[in-house]
């Protein structure tokens, strides 16, 4: 019985049935971590001691019958931008290298109430800025399918950890594709929920109006089950929405008959790798064969999404990250003369190049005289993009698209050309700008053996439709949920 | 002939709202706790924390906006104002720039016999910063975030004032409106009301505004008046010397009676305002506004008009009493209980004001209850105590809010109406002072005073002096 190759629901069931104990489950995960970490580096912090202690407590609660969740006792990895009380939370940055939060993020608390056992905090691009998990101060994470390649980002640590079996599932965050793109690169399933579905309280903000926490799992069912647990209406987050339909697992139905799937022509033009294109169109064909209605259409304004995204996200980031100043917590430069010198040196030494680039970009677009030309224009563009999606969803139940233009690049390939890296977000960022839910589900591998993910984008609050279609597709694949070897 | 100059003044007034909790978290706003005890992840800007708007702040702001004749913005939003300073834990302040809660209002002020309107450009809600304490001894600064997140409104006037008198009348007007609404205690000294003065001068008759300066650090009405006069003089001198006024922020030093340049317009920071993404827009509908209007208490001007009609007290007294919400509340309640507004007004106008002045207190700090004041009036009306005893009791009541009825009883201060006891004392006094008695009988009216005094002394003040007088005359007559 290989615990690390089980899905979360399988393992959870065996724990409930007392076939496996929570302690055994976490020990298996910790062994796998010990085995794989030297190569993969999915974690910034592994909390072996805390996890074992917690597993014992959870096991006791399960035996007493006080926790009955389907995922109780299952080991989870938490992206390192979610606050965990007393446990190092770095955001992949030097500036938070000693930061232990005083409270736990609401989404993580929801998991804890359901008996989750946190094995550690997963690596990420610094402050979630990046698409490769190479901008982390704690070293890059490598793709378990081929360690010469990146896992994608920014939730690369979460996705690589799940693919490698280091944890059974994980939480990621998605501001411009940071769950869906690395899920695609690592051959796992990831969901970015509708904005407002999962509380952002305790998520260290990058682009507040775009950030959303979501699950990363081995299959669609695991992701639906995790989303059901983490989603909640949280009064501590003013942008949290009170939804009545948190029963996402009810959408795990193998039936897509009559579902209308739109294929945006603009997403399948030049710039898209032909192997990726072929695999996705094949997957769409599978859904069509199962009774879905597939149609091509023109989604307008696609070319404006990237500039609008980078203006809005960077503007918000420049302000969100200003609190890291060396005054109250985190890294402070060793020698300085006076307040301003302390600020400058702390921030110069504490932030990496990509973060500084975005702080400068964001500060520039908000500065007096440029606000209207950049920030305001980006907000208008965002509104128009939302409108374009609204009109698409009048006709279609969902949109099928790639999650990225190509499979995972080799390490080091992207950092030299940030603009190219930004363009890699083209298929994912629109969902963030419009607040829409999206899922990435594995549909095959390329000739190098690297995974390819298909993205399904739904209308706001229609996670169930994309979960159902992804689930129906997944039923046709024998290798679903297997992860990397 | 020397040129005549006109002073043009506009004000930015910050008012700390009297909510129990902070604007974006549930920490207490109470003043004076040990440093960093009224704090939480939100008001110390910890990573991952998020603001949640306190509804009471919006309601107070709407109430003030309505009372100042403003238009209420039906969909208002918060914006971030970005600047680095250690008292600002997130290095941005949540404020309002693009869609402030209220705009285009006015208040009417009176100086001497003239009335005028001072227009209000806008009013917005924002959070206060923490407090830096500089330790000169070891050259460090320490920050206390207790005040961080205390709700403020900033009321920005148009440049409609022309003199220090008008500025003071405007501030007094705002203070009265806001205190009456219960939205703030508006204490300049404690910083719950702060005013920045924008001032320029121009030649009389000129239609063009001069270059203005902004003055900060004004923490009393007197300091404001002195600062205005000082800055007016400084600007006129510059112009007379043919030099230009520089647009800048200046800090008033009230001890030296001089202002110092803090930063010029060129050094002004770019605050990079943008909409606060962590808060949703506030939609204010007609029903909400109506509800707040319904709950709006009677304001000072209305109260003054009603006093003139309802109570037979001098207008001057009515003005003084209504200048403080606390005083007006005490007056009305006490007058209703004892049914003697004139006496209640007298207590407030004479003894209360005297004791307030002696103890350096504001009327808002009055401790005695209207019920107790009414009891005291009743005790004097019925002749249970005489006026000098009443004054003694009042002092005690002013200090400790004692119940005058039980106090008089416990200390045996009530006037002795037992004629037998009084007569016995009178006879004794006459017997002990034969000379004075003889003098009176011989027509020396003044001698009676000494006898009354002796009697009162013997009675330990518990007799009614009128009664003593009458009885003495009868006995000696």
Coordinates of N, CA, C and O in Angstrom, one line a residue, chain B residues 370-463:
Chain B
X370 N -28.5 66.0 36.0 CA -29.6 66.9 36.0 C -30.6 66.6 37.2 O -31.2 67.5 37.7
X371 N -30.7 65.3 37.5 CA -31.6 64.9 38.5 C -31.2 65.6 39.9 O -32.0 66.1 40.6
X372 N -29.9 65.5 40.1 CA -29.4 66.1 41.4 C -29.5 67.6 41.4 O -29.8 68.2 42.4
X373 N -29.3 68.2 40.2 CA -29.4 69.7 40.2 C -30.9 70.1 40.5 O -31.2 71.0 41.2
X374 N -31.8 69.3 39.9 CA -33.2 69.6 40.1 C -33.6 69.4 41.6 O -34.4 70.2 42.2
X375 N -33.0 68.4 42.2 CA -33.3 68.2 43.7 C -32.8 69.4 44.5 O -33.5 69.9 45.4
X376 N -31.6 70.0 44.1 CA -31.1 71.1 44.8 C -32.0 72.3 44.6 O -32.3 73.0 45.6
X377 N -32.5 72.5 43.4 CA -33.4 73.6 43.2 C -34.7 73.5 44.1 O -35.2 74.4 44.7
X378 N -35.2 72.2 44.1 CA -36.4 72.0 44.9 C -36.1 72.3 46.4 O -37.0 72.8 47.1
X379 N -35.0 71.8 46.9 CA -34.6 72.1 48.3 C -34.6 73.6 48.6 O -35.0 74.0 49.7
X380 N -34.1 74.4 47.7 CA -34.1 75.8 48.0 C -35.5 76.4 47.8 O -35.9 77.3 48.6
X381 N -36.2 76.0 46.8 CA -37.6 76.5 46.6 C -38.5 76.3 47.8 O -39.2 77.1 48.2
X382 N -38.3 75.1 48.4 CA -39.2 74.8 49.5 C -38.7 75.4 50.8 O -39.3 75.3 51.8
X383 N -37.5 76.0 50.7 CA -37.0 76.6 52.0 C -36.3 75.6 52.9 O -36.0 75.9 54.0
X384 N -36.1 74.4 52.4 CA -35.5 73.4 53.2 C -34.1 73.7 53.5 O -33.5 73.3 54.6
X385 N -33.4 74.4 52.6 CA -32.1 74.9 52.9 C -32.0 76.3 52.4 O -32.7 76.7 51.5
X386 N -31.1 77.1 53.1 CA -31.0 78.4 52.6 C -29.9 78.6 51.6 O -29.2 77.6 51.3
X387 N -29.7 79.8 51.0 CA -28.9 79.9 49.9 C -27.4 79.6 50.1 O -26.7 79.1 49.3
X388 N -27.0 79.9 51.3 CA -25.5 79.7 51.6 C -25.3 78.2 51.7 O -24.3 77.7 51.3
X389 N -26.2 77.5 52.4 CA -26.1 76.0 52.5 C -26.1 75.4 51.0 O -25.3 74.6 50.7
X390 N -27.1 76.0 50.2 CA -27.2 75.5 48.9 C -25.9 75.6 48.1 O -25.5 74.6 47.4
X391 N -25.2 76.7 48.3 CA -23.9 76.8 47.6 C -22.9 75.8 48.0 O -22.2 75.2 47.2
X392 N -22.9 75.6 49.4 CA -22.0 74.5 49.9 C -22.3 73.2 49.2 O -21.4 72.4 48.8
X393 N -23.6 72.9 49.2 CA -24.0 71.6 48.7 C -23.7 71.5 47.2 O -23.2 70.5 46.7
X394 N -23.9 72.6 46.5 CA -23.6 72.6 45.1 C -22.1 72.3 44.8 O -21.8 71.5 43.9
X395 N -21.2 72.9 45.6 CA -19.8 72.6 45.4 C -19.5 71.1 45.5 O -18.8 70.5 44.7
X396 N -20.1 70.5 46.5 CA -19.9 69.1 46.8 C -20.5 68.3 45.6 O -19.9 67.3 45.1
X397 N -21.7 68.8 45.1 CA -22.3 68.1 44.0 C -21.5 68.2 42.7 O -21.3 67.3 41.9
X398 N -20.9 69.4 42.5 CA -20.1 69.7 41.3 C -18.9 68.7 41.3 O -18.4 68.2 40.3
X399 N -18.3 68.5 42.5 CA -17.1 67.7 42.6 C -17.4 66.2 42.6 O -16.7 65.5 41.9
X400 N -18.5 65.8 43.2 CA -18.7 64.4 43.4 C -20.1 63.9 43.0 O -20.4 62.7 43.2
X401 N -20.9 64.7 42.4 CA -22.2 64.4 42.0 C -23.0 63.7 43.1 O -23.6 62.7 42.9
X402 N -22.9 64.3 44.3 CA -23.7 63.7 45.5 C -25.2 64.0 45.3 O -25.5 64.9 44.6
X403 N -26.0 63.2 45.9 CA -27.4 63.4 45.9 C -27.7 64.5 47.0 O -27.5 64.2 48.2
X404 N -28.2 65.7 46.6 CA -28.3 66.8 47.6 C -29.3 66.4 48.7 O -29.0 66.8 49.9
X405 N -30.3 65.7 48.4 CA -31.3 65.4 49.5 C -30.7 64.6 50.6 O -30.7 64.9 51.8
X406 N -30.0 63.5 50.2 CA -29.4 62.7 51.3 C -28.2 63.4 51.9 O -28.0 63.2 53.1
X407 N -27.5 64.2 51.1 CA -26.4 64.9 51.7 C -26.8 65.9 52.8 O -26.3 65.9 53.9
X408 N -27.9 66.6 52.5 CA -28.4 67.6 53.5 C -28.9 66.9 54.7 O -28.7 67.3 55.8
X409 N -29.6 65.7 54.5 CA -30.1 64.9 55.6 C -28.9 64.4 56.5 O -28.9 64.6 57.7
X410 N -28.0 63.8 55.8 CA -26.8 63.2 56.5 C -26.1 64.2 57.3 O -25.6 63.9 58.4
X411 N -25.9 65.4 56.8 CA -25.1 66.4 57.4 C -25.9 67.4 58.3 O -25.4 68.4 58.7
X412 N -27.2 67.1 58.3 CA -28.1 67.9 59.2 C -28.1 69.4 58.7 O -28.0 70.3 59.6
X413 N -28.2 69.6 57.4 CA -28.1 71.0 56.9 C -29.4 71.7 56.7 O -29.4 72.8 56.3
X414 N -30.5 70.9 56.9 CA -31.8 71.6 56.5 C -32.2 72.7 57.5 O -31.8 72.6 58.7
X415 N -32.8 73.7 56.9 CA -33.3 74.8 57.7 C -34.2 74.4 58.9 O -35.1 73.5 58.6
X416 N -33.9 74.9 60.1 CA -34.8 74.4 61.2 C -36.1 75.2 61.1 O -36.1 76.4 61.2
X417 N -37.1 74.5 60.9 CA -38.4 75.2 60.8 C -39.1 75.1 62.2 O -40.2 75.7 62.4
X418 N -38.5 74.4 63.1 CA -39.1 74.3 64.4 C -38.9 75.6 65.1 O -37.9 76.1 65.6
X419 N -40.1 76.3 65.2 CA -40.1 77.7 65.7 C -39.6 77.7 67.2 O -38.9 78.7 67.6
X420 N -39.9 76.6 67.9 CA -39.6 76.6 69.3 C -38.0 76.7 69.5 O -37.5 77.5 70.2
X421 N -37.3 75.8 68.7 CA -35.8 75.8 68.8 C -35.3 77.2 68.4 O -34.4 77.7 69.1
X422 N -35.8 77.8 67.3 CA -35.3 79.1 66.9 C -35.6 80.1 68.0 O -34.7 80.9 68.3
X423 N -36.8 80.1 68.5 CA -37.1 81.1 69.5 C -36.2 81.1 70.7 O -35.6 82.1 71.2
X424 N -35.9 79.8 71.1 CA -35.0 79.6 72.3 C -33.6 80.2 72.0 O -33.0 80.9 72.8
X425 N -33.1 79.9 70.8 CA -31.8 80.5 70.4 C -31.8 82.0 70.3 O -30.9 82.7 70.8
X426 N -32.9 82.5 69.8 CA -33.0 84.0 69.6 C -33.0 84.7 71.0 O -32.2 85.7 71.2
X427 N -33.7 84.1 71.9 CA -33.7 84.7 73.3 C -32.4 84.6 73.9 O -31.9 85.6 74.5
X428 N -31.7 83.5 73.7 CA -30.3 83.3 74.2 C -29.4 84.4 73.6 O -28.6 85.0 74.3
X429 N -29.5 84.6 72.3 CA -28.7 85.6 71.6 C -28.9 87.0 72.1 O -27.9 87.7 72.4
X430 N -30.2 87.3 72.3 CA -30.5 88.6 72.8 C -29.9 88.8 74.2 O -29.3 89.9 74.5
X431 N -30.1 87.8 75.0 CA -29.6 87.8 76.3 C -28.1 88.0 76.4 O -27.5 88.7 77.2
X432 N -27.4 87.3 75.4 CA -25.9 87.3 75.4 C -25.4 88.6 74.8 O -24.2 89.0 75.0
X433 N -26.2 89.3 74.0 CA -25.8 90.6 73.4 C -26.7 91.8 73.8 O -27.3 92.3 72.9
X434 N -26.7 92.1 75.0 CA -27.6 93.2 75.4 C -27.3 94.5 74.7 O -28.2 95.2 74.4
X435 N -26.0 94.8 74.5 CA -25.6 96.0 73.9 C -26.3 96.2 72.5 O -26.9 97.2 72.2
X436 N -26.1 95.1 71.7 CA -26.6 95.2 70.3 C -28.1 95.3 70.3 O -28.7 96.1 69.6
X437 N -28.8 94.6 71.3 CA -30.2 94.6 71.3 C -30.7 96.1 71.7 O -31.6 96.6 71.1
X438 N -29.9 96.7 72.6 CA -30.2 98.0 73.0 C -30.1 99.0 71.9 O -30.9 99.8 71.6
X439 N -28.9 98.8 71.2 CA -28.7 99.7 70.0 C -29.8 99.7 69.0 O -30.2 100.7 68.5
X440 N -30.2 98.5 68.7 CA -31.3 98.3 67.7 C -32.6 99.1 68.2 O -33.2 99.8 67.5
X441 N -32.9 98.8 69.5 CA -34.1 99.4 70.0 C -34.0 100.9 70.0 O -35.0 101.6 69.8
X442 N -32.7 101.4 70.1 CA -32.5 102.9 70.0 C -32.5 103.4 68.6 O -32.0 104.5 68.3
X443 N -32.8 102.5 67.6 CA -32.9 103.0 66.2 C -31.7 102.7 65.4 O -31.6 103.1 64.2
X444 N -30.7 102.0 66.0 CA -29.5 101.6 65.1 C -29.8 100.4 64.3 O -29.6 99.3 64.8
X445 N -30.4 100.5 63.1 CA -30.8 99.4 62.3 C -29.7 98.4 62.1 O -29.9 97.2 62.1
X446 N -28.5 98.9 62.0 CA -27.3 98.1 61.6 C -27.1 97.0 62.7 O -26.6 95.9 62.4
X447 N -27.4 97.3 63.9 CA -27.1 96.4 65.0 C -27.8 95.1 64.8 O -27.4 94.0 65.3
X448 N -28.9 95.1 64.1 CA -29.7 93.8 63.9 C -28.8 92.8 63.1 O -28.9 91.6 63.4
X449 N -28.0 93.3 62.2 CA -27.2 92.4 61.4 C -26.3 91.5 62.3 O -26.2 90.3 62.1
X450 N -25.7 92.1 63.3 CA -24.8 91.4 64.2 C -25.6 90.3 64.9 O -25.1 89.1 65.1
X451 N -26.9 90.6 65.3 CA -27.7 89.6 66.0 C -28.1 88.5 65.1 O -28.1 87.3 65.5
X452 N -28.4 88.8 63.8 CA -28.7 87.8 62.8 C -27.5 86.9 62.7 O -27.7 85.6 62.7
X453 N -26.4 87.5 62.5 CA -25.1 86.7 62.4 C -24.9 85.7 63.5 O -24.6 84.5 63.3
X454 N -25.1 86.3 64.7 CA -24.9 85.4 65.9 C -25.9 84.2 65.9 O -25.5 83.1 66.2
X455 N -27.1 84.6 65.5 CA -28.1 83.5 65.5 C -27.8 82.4 64.5 O -27.8 81.2 64.8
X456 N -27.4 82.9 63.3 CA -27.1 81.9 62.3 C -25.9 81.0 62.7 O -25.9 79.8 62.4
X457 N -24.9 81.7 63.4 CA -23.8 80.9 63.9 C -24.2 79.9 64.9 O -23.8 78.7 64.8
X458 N -25.1 80.3 65.8 CA -25.6 79.4 66.8 C -26.4 78.3 66.2 O -26.4 77.1 66.7
X459 N -27.1 78.6 65.1 CA -27.9 77.5 64.4 C -27.1 76.7 63.4 O -27.6 75.9 62.7
X460 N -25.8 77.0 63.4 CA -24.9 76.3 62.4 C -25.4 76.5 61.0 O -25.3 75.5 60.2
X461 N -25.9 77.7 60.7 CA -26.3 78.0 59.3 C -27.6 77.4 58.9 O -28.1 77.6 57.8
X462 N -28.3 76.6 59.8 CA -29.5 75.9 59.3 C -30.8 76.7 59.4 O -31.8 76.1 59.4
X463 N -30.7 78.0 59.7 CA -31.9 78.7 59.8 C -32.1 79.6 58.5 O -31.1 79.8 57.8

